[in-house]
Short mmCIF file of C-alpha atoms in Angstrom, two decimals:
data_model
loop_
_atom_site.label_atom_id
_atom_site.label_comp_id
_atom_site.label_asym_id
_atom_site.label_seq_id
_atom_site.Cartn_x
_atom_site.Cartn_y
_atom_site.Cartn_z
CA MET A 683 103.57 93.18 78.16
CA LEU A 684 103.71 96.34 80.14
CA PRO A 685 106.09 95.38 83.04
CA LEU A 686 105.40 95.95 86.61
CA VAL A 687 108.98 97.12 87.24
CA LYS A 688 111.76 98.24 84.81
CA THR A 689 115.33 99.37 85.05
CA SER A 690 116.11 103.00 84.30
CA ILE A 691 119.51 103.43 82.58
CA PRO A 692 120.59 106.98 81.39
CA SER A 693 121.07 107.53 77.75
CA ARG A 694 124.23 106.23 76.21
CA GLU A 695 125.32 109.86 75.44
CA LEU A 696 125.19 110.75 79.08
CA LEU A 697 126.40 107.61 80.76
CA MET A 698 129.06 106.00 78.59
CA PRO A 699 131.63 109.01 78.51
CA GLU A 700 131.57 109.14 82.32
CA LEU A 701 131.71 105.38 82.64
CA GLU A 702 134.64 105.12 80.36
CA LYS A 703 136.46 107.65 82.36
CA VAL A 704 136.21 105.53 85.39
CA LEU A 705 136.76 102.16 83.64
CA TYR A 706 140.03 103.34 82.02
CA SER A 707 141.23 105.51 84.87
CA GLY A 708 143.24 102.81 86.45
CA TYR A 709 141.14 102.83 89.68
CA VAL A 710 137.79 101.14 89.69
CA ALA A 711 137.54 100.13 93.40
CA GLN A 712 136.20 102.38 96.08
CA GLY A 713 137.73 105.93 95.60
CA ASP A 714 136.93 109.61 94.77
CA VAL A 715 133.93 108.64 92.62
CA VAL A 716 132.31 106.89 95.52
CA GLU A 717 133.03 110.00 97.86
CA LYS A 718 131.48 112.29 95.18
CA PHE A 719 128.31 110.06 94.95
CA GLU A 720 128.03 110.07 98.74
CA ARG A 721 128.22 113.86 99.11
CA GLU A 722 125.79 114.41 96.20
CA PHE A 723 123.33 111.90 97.63
CA GLU A 724 123.59 113.74 100.96
CA SER A 725 122.72 117.00 99.16
CA TYR A 726 119.66 115.28 97.62
CA ILE A 727 118.39 114.00 100.93
CA GLY A 728 119.18 117.20 102.87
CA SER A 729 120.73 115.95 105.97
CA GLY A 730 122.94 113.29 107.61
CA ASN A 731 125.93 111.32 106.32
CA THR A 732 125.69 108.92 103.34
CA LEU A 733 127.39 105.59 103.60
CA SER A 734 127.30 103.93 100.14
CA LEU A 735 127.28 100.24 100.05
CA ASN A 736 127.08 97.19 97.81
CA SER A 737 123.43 96.54 98.61
CA GLY A 738 120.53 97.68 100.63
CA THR A 739 120.81 94.46 102.68
CA ALA A 740 124.36 95.61 103.71
CA ALA A 741 122.84 98.96 104.70
CA LEU A 742 120.26 97.13 106.95
CA HIS A 743 122.90 94.89 108.50
CA ILE A 744 125.16 97.89 109.43
CA ALA A 745 122.24 99.84 110.69
CA LEU A 746 121.30 97.00 113.06
CA ILE A 747 124.78 96.78 114.23
CA LEU A 748 125.05 100.54 114.92
CA ALA A 749 121.62 100.30 116.77
CA GLY A 750 123.29 97.72 119.14
CA VAL A 751 121.34 94.75 118.07
CA GLN A 752 123.01 91.46 119.03
CA GLU A 753 122.48 87.76 119.19
CA GLY A 754 119.42 86.90 121.29
CA ASP A 755 117.88 90.36 121.07
CA GLU A 756 114.57 90.95 119.32
CA VAL A 757 113.69 93.36 116.60
CA ILE A 758 110.25 94.51 115.84
CA SER A 759 109.50 94.45 112.07
CA THR A 760 106.88 94.01 109.35
CA PRO A 761 106.17 90.98 107.32
CA LEU A 762 104.94 93.10 104.45
CA THR A 763 108.15 93.68 102.62
CA ALA A 764 110.95 92.10 100.50
CA GLU A 765 112.78 89.42 102.32
CA PRO A 766 116.16 91.29 102.87
CA THR A 767 114.48 93.65 105.49
CA ASN A 768 114.16 90.67 107.79
CA VAL A 769 117.00 88.42 106.67
CA ALA A 770 119.33 91.12 107.73
CA ILE A 771 117.96 90.93 111.29
CA LYS A 772 118.83 87.26 111.29
CA MET A 773 122.26 88.14 110.20
CA THR A 774 122.87 89.66 113.67
CA GLY A 775 121.61 86.64 115.44
CA ALA A 776 118.54 88.54 116.72
CA LYS A 777 114.88 87.30 116.46
CA ILE A 778 112.12 88.96 114.54
CA ARG A 779 108.93 89.99 116.48
CA TRP A 780 106.14 90.68 113.94
CA ALA A 781 104.05 93.86 114.07
CA ASP A 782 100.64 93.90 112.24
CA VAL A 783 99.98 96.43 109.40
CA ASP A 784 97.62 99.44 109.27
CA LEU A 785 94.69 98.04 107.24
CA ASN A 786 94.23 101.35 105.45
CA THR A 787 97.81 101.75 104.20
CA GLY A 788 99.76 98.48 104.57
CA GLY A 789 102.38 100.32 106.70
CA ILE A 790 103.40 98.98 109.97
CA CYS A 791 100.79 99.65 112.75
CA PRO A 792 102.14 101.77 115.61
CA ILE A 793 99.74 100.18 118.09
CA SER A 794 100.98 96.76 117.11
CA ILE A 795 104.59 97.90 117.55
CA GLU A 796 103.95 99.07 121.04
CA ASN A 797 102.12 95.87 121.92
CA ASN A 798 105.19 93.78 121.00
CA ILE A 799 107.72 95.69 122.95
CA ASN A 800 109.36 93.63 125.70
CA SER A 801 112.55 93.53 127.66
CA LYS A 802 114.44 91.86 124.62
CA THR A 803 113.35 94.47 122.11
CA LYS A 804 116.39 96.39 120.93
CA ALA A 805 115.19 98.17 117.69
CA ILE A 806 112.34 98.76 115.35
CA ILE A 807 112.47 98.41 111.63
CA PHE A 808 109.72 99.73 109.46
CA VAL A 809 109.36 99.85 105.70
CA ASP A 810 107.72 102.68 103.56
CA TYR A 811 106.33 99.92 101.42
CA ALA A 812 105.68 100.47 97.70
CA GLY A 813 106.87 104.18 98.35
CA ILE A 814 104.19 105.12 100.88
CA PRO A 815 105.56 106.88 104.04
CA CYS A 816 104.34 105.12 107.25
CA ASN A 817 102.94 106.92 110.31
CA ILE A 818 106.36 108.52 111.10
CA LYS A 819 104.92 110.80 113.85
CA ALA A 820 103.50 107.81 115.79
CA ILE A 821 106.64 105.74 115.39
CA LYS A 822 108.82 108.62 116.62
CA GLN A 823 106.68 108.94 119.66
CA ILE A 824 107.17 105.25 120.44
CA SER A 825 110.83 105.45 119.85
CA ASP A 826 111.07 108.36 122.31
CA LYS A 827 108.88 106.68 124.93
CA TYR A 828 110.74 103.50 125.09
CA ASN A 829 114.22 104.73 123.99
CA LEU A 830 114.40 102.37 121.04
CA PRO A 831 116.41 103.15 117.96
CA VAL A 832 114.36 103.08 114.72
CA ILE A 833 115.74 101.91 111.36
CA GLU A 834 113.66 103.25 108.44
CA ASP A 835 113.72 100.98 105.26
CA ALA A 836 113.02 103.42 102.55
CA ALA A 837 114.19 101.04 99.82
CA HIS A 838 110.93 101.61 97.96
CA ALA A 839 110.48 105.31 98.82
CA LEU A 840 113.35 107.34 97.40
CA GLY A 841 112.03 110.92 97.11
CA ALA A 842 108.80 110.34 99.18
CA ILE A 843 108.16 113.18 101.69
CA TYR A 844 107.04 113.53 105.26
CA GLU A 845 106.25 116.99 106.81
CA GLY A 846 108.01 118.76 103.91
CA ARG A 847 111.35 116.73 104.09
CA LYS A 848 112.48 113.72 102.12
CA LEU A 849 112.59 110.44 103.86
CA GLY A 850 116.11 110.14 105.38
CA ASN A 851 115.66 113.16 107.65
CA HIS A 852 113.39 111.67 110.32
CA PHE A 853 115.29 108.80 112.02
CA PRO A 854 118.87 107.91 113.10
CA PHE A 855 119.23 105.33 110.27
CA THR A 856 117.55 105.26 106.90
CA VAL A 857 118.19 102.48 104.36
CA TYR A 858 117.97 102.95 100.59
CA SER A 859 118.35 100.32 97.84
CA PHE A 860 119.93 101.14 94.44
CA GLN A 861 119.17 97.58 93.04
CA ALA A 862 118.34 97.34 89.38
CA ILE A 863 114.63 98.20 89.47
CA LYS A 864 114.53 100.86 92.09
CA HIS A 865 113.86 104.67 91.35
CA LEU A 866 117.63 105.11 91.26
CA THR A 867 119.91 102.28 90.29
CA THR A 868 123.70 101.79 90.58
CA ILE A 869 123.12 98.44 88.82
CA ASP A 870 123.40 97.14 92.36
CA GLY A 871 124.00 98.90 95.61
CA GLY A 872 122.54 100.69 98.53
CA ALA A 873 123.12 103.35 101.09
CA LEU A 874 122.69 104.00 104.80
CA GLN A 875 121.87 107.58 105.87
CA ILE A 876 123.30 108.10 109.26
CA GLN A 877 122.54 111.30 111.31
CA ASP A 878 125.19 110.86 113.97
CA ASP A 879 128.74 111.86 112.87
CA GLU A 880 130.55 109.47 115.14
CA LEU A 881 128.37 106.53 114.19
CA TYR A 882 129.17 107.31 110.54
CA LYS A 883 132.84 107.05 111.23
CA LYS A 884 132.30 103.66 112.88
CA ALA A 885 130.14 102.49 109.93
CA LYS A 886 132.85 103.43 107.44
CA LYS A 887 135.07 100.83 109.25
CA ILE A 888 132.46 98.22 109.45
CA ARG A 889 131.88 98.34 105.70
CA TRP A 890 135.56 97.67 105.11
CA PHE A 891 136.68 94.75 107.31
CA GLY A 892 136.91 97.04 110.47
CA LEU A 893 139.78 98.82 108.80
CA ASP A 894 140.18 102.63 108.66
CA LYS A 895 140.90 103.50 104.98
CA GLY A 896 142.33 106.77 106.05
CA VAL A 897 145.25 104.84 107.64
CA SER A 898 147.75 102.55 106.02
CA ARG A 899 147.11 98.76 106.68
CA LEU A 900 150.39 98.60 108.70
CA GLU A 901 149.06 101.15 111.23
CA ASN A 902 145.47 99.76 111.40
CA ASP A 903 144.08 97.77 114.42
CA ILE A 904 140.78 95.96 113.85
CA LYS A 905 138.75 96.30 117.11
CA PHE A 906 135.35 94.93 115.94
CA GLN A 907 133.91 92.71 113.18
CA GLY A 908 133.84 94.28 109.73
CA TYR A 909 132.70 93.20 106.33
CA LYS A 910 133.36 93.80 102.68
CA TYR A 911 130.28 95.94 101.91
CA HIS A 912 131.68 98.92 100.07
CA MET A 913 130.53 100.38 96.80
CA ASN A 914 132.98 100.72 93.91
CA ASN A 915 133.81 103.67 91.60
CA VAL A 916 131.92 101.98 88.71
CA ASN A 917 128.67 101.60 90.52
CA ALA A 918 129.04 105.06 91.97
CA CYS A 919 129.64 106.61 88.63
CA VAL A 920 126.33 105.13 87.28
CA GLY A 921 124.75 106.62 90.43
CA LEU A 922 126.09 110.00 89.78
CA VAL A 923 124.70 110.01 86.32
CA GLN A 924 121.33 108.76 87.66
CA LEU A 925 121.24 111.62 90.20
CA GLN A 926 121.31 114.24 87.48
CA GLY A 927 117.88 113.16 86.28
CA ILE A 928 116.36 111.58 89.39
CA ASP A 929 113.77 114.29 90.02
CA LYS A 930 112.32 113.70 86.51
CA ILE A 931 112.20 109.92 87.04
CA ILE A 932 110.60 110.08 90.45
CA GLN A 933 108.10 112.77 89.28
CA ALA A 934 106.95 110.31 86.47
CA TYR A 935 106.07 107.72 89.21
CA ILE A 936 104.24 110.39 91.19
CA TYR A 937 102.26 111.77 88.24
CA ASN A 938 101.08 108.30 87.17
CA GLY A 939 100.32 107.43 90.91
CA LYS A 940 98.22 110.52 91.47
CA TYR A 941 96.43 110.10 88.07
CA LEU A 942 95.50 106.62 89.12
CA ASP A 943 94.41 107.81 92.57
CA GLU A 944 92.09 110.26 90.95
CA ASN A 945 90.54 107.97 88.32
CA LEU A 946 90.24 104.70 90.29
CA ARG A 947 87.84 106.07 92.93
CA ASN A 948 84.36 104.53 93.37
CA ILE A 949 84.93 101.54 91.22
CA PRO A 950 83.07 98.44 92.65
CA GLY A 951 85.66 95.94 94.04
CA VAL A 952 88.44 98.56 94.43
CA GLU A 953 89.72 100.28 97.54
CA LEU A 954 92.31 102.90 97.34
CA LEU A 955 94.95 103.14 100.05
CA GLU A 956 94.98 106.12 102.37
CA TYR A 957 98.10 108.27 102.94
CA TYR A 958 98.98 109.78 106.25
CA PRO A 959 98.66 113.51 106.78
CA ASP A 960 101.71 115.46 105.75
CA SER A 961 103.02 112.67 103.60
CA GLU A 962 103.73 112.42 99.85
CA PRO A 963 104.32 109.04 98.43
CA SER A 964 106.79 108.38 95.63
CA TYR A 965 104.78 105.38 94.22
CA TRP A 966 107.44 102.88 93.43
CA LEU A 967 104.58 100.54 93.00
CA TYR A 968 100.93 101.71 92.63
CA THR A 969 99.03 99.67 95.26
CA VAL A 970 95.21 99.02 95.54
CA LYS A 971 93.07 96.64 97.30
CA VAL A 972 90.76 94.51 95.06
CA GLU A 973 88.23 91.69 95.37
CA ASN A 974 88.91 88.59 93.32
CA ARG A 975 92.60 89.50 92.79
CA GLU A 976 93.63 86.56 90.74
CA ARG A 977 90.79 87.11 88.29
CA LEU A 978 91.82 90.73 87.72
CA ILE A 979 95.52 89.75 87.38
CA LYS A 980 94.42 87.44 84.57
CA LYS A 981 92.36 90.07 82.94
CA PHE A 982 95.38 92.44 83.01
CA ALA A 983 97.67 89.80 81.64
CA ASP A 984 95.21 88.99 78.77
CA ASN A 985 95.45 92.77 78.02
CA GLY A 986 99.17 92.96 78.03
CA ILE A 987 99.66 94.39 81.63
CA MET A 988 101.62 92.83 84.33
CA ALA A 989 100.03 93.10 87.90
CA SER A 990 101.02 91.22 91.01
CA GLU A 991 101.21 91.18 94.79
CA LEU A 992 104.96 90.77 94.06
CA HIS A 993 106.27 90.03 97.55
CA LYS A 994 105.50 86.99 99.68
CA ARG A 995 104.56 87.98 103.25
CA ASN A 996 107.66 87.21 105.19
CA ASP A 997 105.96 85.22 108.08
CA LEU A 998 105.31 82.52 105.61
CA HIS A 999 109.06 81.82 105.49
CA THR A 1000 109.95 79.35 108.09
CA PHE A 1001 113.45 80.80 108.79
CA LEU A 1002 111.97 84.19 109.45
CA ASN A 1003 108.95 83.25 111.48
CA ASP A 1004 110.56 83.12 114.98
CA PHE A 1005 107.39 83.99 116.77
CA PRO A 1006 104.29 82.78 114.80
CA THR A 1007 101.74 85.61 115.25
CA ASN A 1008 98.07 86.37 114.52
CA LEU A 1009 98.12 89.19 112.15
CA PRO A 1010 94.42 89.94 111.33
CA ASN A 1011 95.01 93.20 109.42
CA LEU A 1012 97.73 91.70 107.24
CA ASP A 1013 95.56 88.68 106.43
CA ILE A 1014 92.86 90.95 105.02
CA PHE A 1015 95.24 93.39 103.37
CA TYR A 1016 97.47 90.80 101.70
CA LYS A 1017 94.52 88.88 100.28
CA LYS A 1018 93.43 92.01 98.44
CA MET A 1019 96.76 93.83 97.78
CA LEU A 1020 97.60 94.40 94.13
CA HIS A 1021 100.47 96.35 92.58
CA LEU A 1022 100.13 97.99 89.17
CA PRO A 1023 102.86 99.51 87.02
CA CYS A 1024 103.25 103.28 87.38
CA GLY A 1025 106.91 104.12 86.74
CA TRP A 1026 108.68 106.29 84.11
CA TRP A 1027 107.93 103.83 81.37
CA VAL A 1028 104.09 104.00 81.82
CA THR A 1029 102.27 106.48 79.66
CA LYS A 1030 98.97 108.17 80.24
CA GLU A 1031 97.50 105.81 77.70
CA ASP A 1032 98.62 102.91 79.75
CA CYS A 1033 97.15 104.37 82.78
CA ASP A 1034 93.77 104.93 81.00
CA LYS A 1035 93.85 101.38 79.78
CA MET A 1036 94.35 100.06 83.26
CA ILE A 1037 91.47 102.32 84.48
CA SER A 1038 89.11 101.23 81.60
CA ILE A 1039 89.92 97.57 82.44
CA MET A 1040 89.03 97.95 86.05
CA LYS A 1041 85.90 99.92 85.26
CA GLU A 1042 84.65 97.21 82.96
CA GLY A 1043 84.72 94.80 85.89
CA TRP A 1044 86.17 91.36 86.20
#
């Protein structure tokens, strides 16, 4: 079965010598290797300060704290995402206010964001779902107009580009996931890209119990709530080796995504997604809208290919549905949304097989 997602691990020859150095160094906790990974990831993104963490969820939580979100506040978010995006909001004690999606892209709809702003709104979270950049220009305009901090969840979109710069350069806080099946994995982990230097210093304390690791414990004075969210040297070592080949990995996704874009046009029952001007997806999942989705999923499975909607829309979770909302665009989009495999493990022959299956009809 051709999997929808798959973990990318560097070759034994590249990874194991570096990993053994760390494992037998006598220091496997957070240390110099973590620091090196952070600086190299910063270089890859192109701006800001990288705070490495043990998960993307931790990155979301710290971003919300830095944005000033507290119990009783509201955060505008999208229900079309993996659950951690919105579980993190609940971790602060805030409530989730749903914005609808753009019917053409699946990304959060700026008009719906603005329509949901009220006196309790303290932040906006949006997700570059499946690796497709959202309408960043419009979201920035809303942020400026209402003086609301924006958290970009780019967990699916490492290497995606908007206006010539990688995601991570456009908002105060950008979240990445390095969980097992993402473009880059540290086995498990995540990062928060923070543009402000002072907030970065604060975030370093939040991820380690509120303690300043640059000062001895006897001299420390905890002044706010912190957590055990740090990355360790072992995970960071895997990340450093992954970074050596990350461009090749991401380009494989992009090549397959563009190939499918070119060859799935004008097939009855298939609608391609649109991409915003000046944006370049990194295609973590290849996403289309199709009629009779379940029938097509079965046909793919019968031909040895996994296809799925993958994520449950988050407003169907009781715990996350603070304000039940009519979301007509999401209703239409989610009913038709289908993800196909397009990552580094997918060959041109695999793509041609998927194209042929869809051209045959279902």
